[in-house]
XYZ file of C-alpha atoms in Angstrom:
312
model
C 7.012 17.643 2.941
C 6.284 21.082 4.200
C 8.327 22.214 7.205
C 5.313 22.650 9.470
C 5.055 19.048 10.656
C 6.697 15.655 11.004
C 5.800 12.051 10.296
C 5.353 10.976 13.894
C 2.520 13.318 14.869
C 0.605 12.910 11.607
C 0.358 16.673 10.975
C 2.610 16.840 7.915
C 0.798 17.408 4.635
C 1.298 16.417 1.047
C -0.131 18.354 -1.882
C -2.103 16.213 -4.340
C -1.559 17.524 -7.855
C -4.704 15.893 -9.212
C -5.461 15.542 -12.922
C -3.184 17.506 -15.266
C -4.408 19.209 -18.442
C -8.134 18.832 -17.836
C -10.361 21.244 -19.707
C -13.291 22.873 -17.947
C -13.813 24.518 -14.598
C -13.381 22.774 -11.273
C -17.156 22.639 -10.824
C -17.666 21.003 -14.232
C -15.006 18.380 -13.586
C -16.384 17.839 -10.074
C -19.883 17.280 -11.484
C -18.720 14.686 -14.019
C -16.727 12.644 -11.514
C -19.407 12.978 -8.828
C -21.967 11.575 -11.272
C -19.657 8.649 -12.109
C -19.018 7.992 -8.423
C -22.717 8.039 -7.516
C -23.545 5.784 -10.463
C -20.816 3.363 -9.378
C -22.081 3.326 -5.786
C -25.686 2.847 -6.910
C -24.906 -0.050 -9.253
C -22.742 -1.917 -6.770
C -25.066 -1.285 -3.814
C -27.957 -2.654 -5.860
C -25.976 -5.839 -6.463
C -25.164 -6.240 -2.761
C -28.775 -5.524 -1.782
C -30.467 -7.825 -4.274
C -28.027 -10.719 -3.664
C -28.674 -10.477 0.067
C -32.439 -10.120 -0.275
C -33.409 -12.660 -2.942
C -33.150 -16.358 -2.087
C -32.846 -17.260 -5.794
C -29.486 -15.491 -5.881
C -28.046 -17.399 -2.914
C -25.565 -19.199 -5.158
C -21.754 -19.182 -5.245
C -21.610 -16.984 -8.351
C -23.779 -14.245 -6.857
C -22.122 -14.578 -3.454
C -18.780 -13.750 -5.071
C -20.387 -10.976 -7.127
C -21.661 -9.447 -3.897
C -18.139 -9.535 -2.488
C -16.799 -7.956 -5.674
C -19.341 -5.144 -5.408
C -18.364 -4.546 -1.768
C -14.732 -4.243 -2.838
C -15.651 -1.822 -5.631
C -17.652 0.358 -3.243
C -14.777 0.487 -0.770
C -11.949 1.022 -3.250
C -13.717 3.910 -4.987
C -14.668 5.438 -1.634
C -11.045 5.344 -0.498
C -9.974 7.489 -3.463
C -12.800 9.500 -5.007
C -14.335 11.519 -2.117
C -10.978 13.090 -1.280
C -10.323 13.739 -4.945
C -13.729 15.392 -5.339
C -13.137 17.647 -2.340
C -9.850 18.724 -3.930
C -11.685 19.869 -7.041
C -13.687 22.308 -4.926
C -10.876 23.249 -2.565
C -8.139 25.769 -3.236
C -5.757 23.837 -0.970
C -5.303 20.343 -2.339
C -3.640 18.814 0.696
C -3.768 15.500 2.509
C -2.240 14.761 5.899
C 0.571 12.250 6.176
C -1.604 9.883 8.255
C -4.491 10.112 5.764
C -2.089 9.573 2.876
C -0.622 6.398 4.355
C -4.113 5.164 5.268
C -5.296 5.771 1.700
C -2.198 4.019 0.375
C -2.829 0.952 2.546
C -6.528 0.524 1.824
C -6.120 1.082 -1.913
C -3.571 -1.715 -2.229
C -5.281 -3.999 0.304
C -8.624 -3.772 -1.519
C -6.971 -3.975 -4.944
C -5.037 -7.138 -4.042
C -8.210 -8.697 -2.629
C -10.039 -7.912 -5.857
C -7.401 -9.650 -7.987
C -7.661 -12.754 -5.822
C -11.461 -12.641 -5.965
C -11.483 -12.335 -9.773
C -9.343 -15.476 -9.945
C -11.743 -17.284 -7.604
C -14.737 -16.160 -9.678
C -13.121 -17.514 -12.845
C -12.479 -20.870 -11.152
C -16.095 -20.900 -9.941
C -17.325 -20.406 -13.528
C -14.920 -23.105 -14.769
C -16.276 -25.609 -12.246
C -19.883 -24.678 -13.070
C -19.347 -25.116 -16.817
C -16.790 -27.929 -16.978
C -17.577 -29.896 -13.790
C -21.334 -29.443 -13.323
C -21.885 -32.752 -11.501
C -19.206 -32.031 -8.898
C -19.951 -28.311 -8.661
C -22.494 -28.369 -5.759
C -20.084 -30.404 -3.624
C -16.958 -28.410 -4.520
C -18.565 -24.993 -4.066
C -20.865 -25.424 -1.072
C -21.648 -22.559 1.294
C -18.836 -23.274 3.743
C -16.236 -23.466 0.975
C -17.445 -20.213 -0.592
C -17.249 -18.384 2.734
C -13.720 -19.642 3.437
C -12.505 -18.784 -0.055
C -13.991 -15.264 0.096
C -12.443 -14.758 3.555
C -9.083 -15.902 2.185
C -9.352 -13.319 -0.622
C -9.948 -10.484 1.866
C -7.129 -11.676 4.149
C -4.879 -12.240 1.137
C -5.048 -8.520 0.463
C -5.144 -7.328 4.061
C -1.977 -8.942 5.412
C 0.697 -8.804 2.651
C 0.228 -5.051 2.139
C 1.005 -4.252 5.787
C 4.767 -4.622 5.361
C 5.165 -2.294 2.348
C 2.842 0.253 3.985
C 4.946 0.393 7.155
C 8.103 0.661 5.036
C 6.682 3.624 3.091
C 5.502 5.291 6.305
C 9.028 5.108 7.740
C 10.715 6.660 4.688
C 12.340 10.090 5.078
C 10.554 12.499 2.742
C 12.050 15.689 1.339
C 10.726 18.979 2.662
C 10.935 20.548 -0.787
C 8.891 19.341 -3.721
C 6.211 17.716 -1.579
C 3.740 17.572 -4.460
C 2.337 14.101 -5.089
C 1.893 14.061 -8.858
C -1.309 12.094 -8.699
C -4.900 12.455 -7.481
C -4.233 10.049 -4.579
C -1.324 8.575 -2.607
C -0.111 5.938 -5.036
C 3.128 4.005 -4.611
C 5.231 5.495 -7.428
C 4.549 9.184 -6.709
C 5.215 8.661 -2.983
C 8.498 6.858 -3.576
C 9.466 9.667 -5.948
C 9.370 12.088 -2.973
C 11.590 9.991 -0.699
C 15.003 11.445 0.215
C 16.676 8.055 0.190
C 17.364 5.159 -2.145
C 14.104 3.228 -2.555
C 15.452 0.501 -4.859
C 14.980 -2.351 -2.380
C 11.467 -1.232 -1.514
C 10.590 -0.960 -5.196
C 11.952 -4.452 -5.784
C 9.879 -5.811 -2.885
C 6.790 -4.056 -4.266
C 7.521 -5.552 -7.689
C 7.773 -9.094 -6.292
C 4.547 -8.707 -4.298
C 2.684 -7.197 -7.263
C 3.983 -9.934 -9.546
C 2.864 -12.679 -7.170
C -0.628 -11.251 -6.682
C -1.403 -9.913 -10.162
C 0.358 -12.361 -12.471
C -0.583 -15.467 -10.463
C -4.256 -14.461 -10.325
C -4.136 -13.541 -14.028
C -2.709 -16.979 -14.848
C -5.527 -18.703 -12.951
C -8.132 -16.450 -14.574
C -6.769 -16.940 -18.102
C -6.524 -20.720 -17.675
C -10.077 -20.940 -16.310
C -11.556 -18.918 -19.167
C -9.468 -20.927 -21.640
C -11.050 -24.165 -20.436
C -14.486 -22.501 -20.483
C -13.995 -21.452 -24.119
C -13.000 -25.001 -25.064
C -16.121 -26.322 -23.326
C -18.315 -23.742 -25.070
C -16.933 -24.752 -28.472
C -18.271 -28.241 -27.818
C -21.846 -26.969 -27.356
C -23.847 -28.345 -30.322
C -26.329 -25.450 -30.452
C -25.147 -22.346 -32.320
C -27.406 -20.103 -30.224
C -26.025 -21.663 -27.039
C -22.458 -21.024 -28.182
C -23.310 -17.440 -29.122
C -24.901 -16.731 -25.731
C -21.981 -18.265 -23.839
C -19.399 -16.383 -25.915
C -21.304 -13.125 -25.391
C -21.066 -13.577 -21.622
C -17.402 -14.633 -21.722
C -16.454 -11.729 -24.005
C -17.957 -9.105 -21.709
C -16.273 -10.660 -18.666
C -12.927 -10.839 -20.440
C -13.201 -7.209 -21.504
C -13.401 -6.032 -17.872
C -10.706 -8.485 -16.752
C -8.384 -7.306 -19.538
C -8.866 -3.641 -18.605
C -8.297 -4.301 -14.916
C -5.289 -6.595 -15.272
C -3.744 -4.635 -18.140
C -3.772 -1.336 -16.264
C -2.494 -2.959 -13.053
C 0.385 -4.715 -14.833
C 1.364 -1.437 -16.520
C 1.341 0.402 -13.193
C 2.806 -2.049 -10.717
C 4.482 -5.063 -12.345
C 7.750 -3.276 -13.110
C 10.989 -3.107 -11.115
C 11.035 0.702 -10.839
C 7.999 2.870 -10.095
C 9.372 6.160 -8.823
C 10.888 7.236 -12.114
C 7.725 7.322 -14.230
C 4.821 8.966 -12.451
C 3.482 11.383 -15.055
C 1.340 8.847 -16.922
C 0.195 6.833 -13.903
C -2.867 8.951 -13.252
C -4.411 8.320 -16.671
C -4.052 4.527 -16.354
C -5.249 4.538 -12.730
C -8.530 6.056 -13.937
C -9.343 2.618 -15.387
C -9.044 0.846 -12.032
C -10.691 3.594 -9.958
C -13.451 4.753 -12.307
C -13.991 2.537 -15.354
C -13.989 -1.039 -14.017
C -15.948 -0.283 -10.802
C -18.579 1.405 -12.992
C -18.699 -1.396 -15.566
C -18.605 -4.408 -13.244
C -22.242 -4.251 -12.018
C -23.507 -4.001 -15.600
C -21.164 -6.591 -17.074
C -21.419 -9.229 -14.353
C -24.946 -8.840 -13.025
C -27.317 -6.153 -14.307
C -27.366 -7.686 -17.809
C -28.472 -10.964 -16.233
C -32.193 -11.750 -16.572
C -32.319 -13.417 -13.156
C -30.858 -10.340 -11.471
C -33.172 -7.999 -13.366
C -36.187 -10.042 -12.291
C -34.998 -10.042 -8.671
C -34.517 -6.245 -8.816
C -38.047 -5.761 -10.159
C -39.451 -7.810 -7.300
C -37.373 -5.909 -4.754
C -38.592 -2.554 -6.073
C -42.219 -3.793 -6.110
C -41.940 -4.738 -2.441
C -40.427 -1.345 -1.580
C -43.125 0.579 -3.441
């Protein structure tokens, strides 16, 4: 950290290195990422709005999709606005307090999203493989409790690692975070102490959240595929596989990038490539999710048309 502050008063600053080796001027890069951010916000806000406004979409699947869109809006807003301001600013700094806050909310929202994706896969499994029991198993009260558990499941476990990172002694020299936000690996790389135990704790927590939710998701989609194969109609199988394939594509991108970044015993030693993989979780999947999960759906498109007709 720079010598002009300390951790306790929140005035110390880190320098965010941002994206290395990008061609084009700062304004051009700013414009591209601003467009992506606005498109992401628009798509996810449309999902939240139409699910809340249309009674036909008051079902468990769309309730969870609305929660997913809320998470995507928040997780991109934690990272991208600060990154965009850095593109236009000559001083790419972030205060210690803001850095730790960004760190906490990124991992809290990310963990909640993994849990929610697992819940959504189980919801689809029950709808496809247990249709007679589905209304009883996934009633409104159950859906609310499960969604609440997903948010709390991200909120609480991340508190401990965040406090531990905030209490680390950081070096005064080399206070450049080699990333476009305050990620775990780049921050630990700046610590002036042995962070092995903290990295091991982070690894265990990441493994529990990511791999366990991935196992549930993979098993659910596996059972769905087996059920789809039993559909006698070829057109029915093709439609079901088309939906499953698009869902699995997003899930694979999200889980694959997260496992590469966080499910490893040591994070501080390999920070140079993190930024390129993190782009998937902060830009690609939040942008794709509204289109993959909802906006390709005829029922959602019809509800959007009605909503726009009422507005106009």
